[in-house]
Amino acid sequence: MMKKLILKSSDEGMFEIDESVAVQSDLIKQMIDVDCVDADTHQIIPLPEVKTDILSKVIEYCKKHESSSSSKKIIIEEEEEDEDDEDSKKIKKERLEKEEKIRKWDEEFMKQMDHKAIFDIILAANYMNIKSLMDLGCQTIADLINGKKAEEIREIFGIKNDFTPEEEEEIKRENQWTCEN
């Protein structure tokens, strides 16, 4: 029988999830490994830094990636064998197709969120130590601001420009080398 864990958000939201989903969080995995949490007793794991709406998204991500994280271990074992037979080629092709589906899902997952939610996801992933989700969130923000001028980035994130025109000119002069080809 699959062990269940109960996660509690900062605003009292409760989520019962499979242990296999929860352990994608290194924070939770370490709590289990050092016997701070026992899945058999349905102990509640408080996550005081994560709100309900964001924890819901984190769990959605972890559920989608549950099979891909367990299959990564199998892939490593297969690559160690390094066979070039037809079965290996078929398995590699299936793996690549699955990875592409996950990549597309990740892209759509992030597109459905506003900027604040993406930053909250990054903070939650950092707190819960879910590296792949943190990387995805950071890459989404990096792609969003790539090639944009400071004014455009300020506008995207609603950041007020608190530099005087003189300070801006000085900064541009000091950092002119960054704009050279």
C-alpha positions in Angstrom: 0.0 0.0 0.0 1.2 3.5 -0.9 2.2 5.5 2.1 0.5 8.9 2.4 1.8 12.2 3.9 -0.2 15.2 4.9 1.3 18.6 3.9 0.0 21.7 5.7 0.4 25.1 4.1 1.0 28.4 5.9 -2.7 29.3 5.6 -3.9 26.0 7.0 -4.5 24.2 3.6 -4.1 20.4 4.0 -3.0 18.1 1.2 -2.8 14.3 1.5 -0.3 13.0 -1.1 1.6 9.9 -1.8 5.0 9.6 -0.3 6.5 9.0 -3.7 5.2 12.5 -4.8 6.3 14.2 -1.6 9.9 12.9 -1.7 10.6 15.0 -4.8 11.1 17.7 -2.1 14.5 17.1 -0.6 13.3 18.8 2.5 10.5 16.2 3.0 12.8 13.4 1.9 15.4 14.4 4.6 12.6 14.6 7.2 11.6 11.1 6.4 15.2 9.8 6.2 16.1 11.1 9.7 12.7 9.9 11.2 11.3 13.3 11.8 8.2 12.2 9.8 6.5 8.8 9.8 4.2 8.3 6.8 2.5 5.4 8.7 1.1 7.7 11.4 -0.3 10.3 8.9 1.8 12.9 10.7 1.2 16.5 9.4 4.2 18.2 7.8 3.9 21.9 8.2 5.3 24.1 5.4 5.1 27.6 7.0 6.7 29.3 4.0 4.2 28.1 1.4 0.6 29.3 0.8 -2.2 26.9 -0.2 -2.5 28.1 -3.8 1.2 27.7 -4.4 1.5 24.4 -2.6 -1.3 23.1 -4.8 0.8 24.1 -7.9 3.9 22.5 -6.4 2.0 19.3 -5.8 0.6 19.3 -9.3 4.2 19.7 -10.7 5.5 16.9 -8.4 2.7 14.5 -9.5 3.5 15.2 -13.1 7.2 14.6 -12.5 6.8 11.6 -10.2 7.2 9.1 -13.0 10.0 11.0 -14.7 12.1 11.2 -11.5 11.8 7.5 -10.9 12.6 6.7 -14.5 15.8 8.8 -14.4 17.3 6.1 -12.1 16.4 3.4 -14.7 17.9 5.5 -17.5 21.2 5.9 -15.6 21.3 2.1 -15.2 20.5 1.6 -18.9 23.2 4.0 -20.0 25.8 2.2 -17.8 25.0 -1.0 -19.8 25.5 1.1 -23.0 24.0 -1.4 -25.4 23.2 -0.6 -29.0 20.7 -3.3 -29.7 17.1 -2.6 -31.0 15.5 -2.8 -27.6 17.9 -0.1 -26.3 17.2 2.1 -29.2 13.5 1.7 -28.7 13.7 2.5 -25.0 15.8 5.6 -25.7 13.3 6.8 -28.3 10.4 6.3 -25.9 12.4 8.1 -23.2 13.1 11.1 -25.5 9.4 11.3 -26.4 8.4 11.2 -22.8 10.9 13.9 -21.9 9.5 16.1 -24.7 6.0 15.7 -23.4 7.1 16.7 -19.9 9.0 19.7 -21.3 5.9 20.9 -23.2 3.8 20.3 -20.0 6.3 22.3 -18.0 6.1 25.2 -20.5 2.3 25.2 -20.3 2.3 24.9 -16.5 4.4 28.1 -16.2 2.5 30.0 -18.9 -0.7 29.7 -16.9 0.8 31.7 -14.0 1.3 35.4 -13.5 4.7 36.8 -12.5 3.9 36.9 -8.8 2.9 33.2 -8.8 6.1 32.3 -10.7 8.2 34.1 -8.0 6.1 32.4 -5.3 6.7 29.0 -7.0 10.5 29.7 -7.1 10.5 30.6 -3.4 8.4 27.5 -2.5 10.7 25.3 -4.6 13.7 26.8 -2.9 12.2 26.3 0.6 11.1 22.7 -0.2 14.3 22.0 -2.0 12.8 20.9 -5.3 15.7 21.7 -7.7 14.0 20.9 -11.0 11.0 23.2 -10.2 13.3 26.0 -9.0 15.3 25.7 -12.2 12.1 25.8 -14.3 10.8 28.9 -12.5 14.1 30.7 -12.8 14.5 29.8 -16.5 10.9 31.1 -17.1 11.8 34.4 -15.5 15.2 34.5 -17.4 13.4 33.9 -20.7 10.9 36.6 -19.9 13.6 39.3 -19.3 16.1 38.1 -21.9 17.0 40.9 -24.3 14.9 43.5 -22.5 16.1 46.9 -21.4 16.0 48.0 -17.8 12.9 50.1 -18.4 11.1 47.2 -20.0 12.0 44.9 -17.1 10.8 47.5 -14.6 7.5 47.8 -16.4 7.0 44.0 -16.5 7.5 43.6 -12.8 6.1 47.0 -11.7 9.4 48.2 -10.3 9.7 52.0 -9.7 12.8 53.6 -11.0 14.3 55.4 -8.0 17.4 56.6 -9.8 17.8 60.3 -10.6 18.7 61.0 -14.3 22.3 61.9 -13.1 22.6 58.6 -11.3 21.4 56.7 -14.3 23.9 58.4 -16.6 26.7 57.6 -14.1 25.7 53.9 -14.0 25.6 53.8 -17.8 29.1 55.4 -18.0 30.5 53.0 -15.4 29.0 49.9 -17.1 29.4 51.0 -20.8 31.6 48.0 -21.4 28.6 45.7 -20.9 26.9 47.1 -24.0 29.9 46.8 -26.3 29.9 44.1 -29.0 
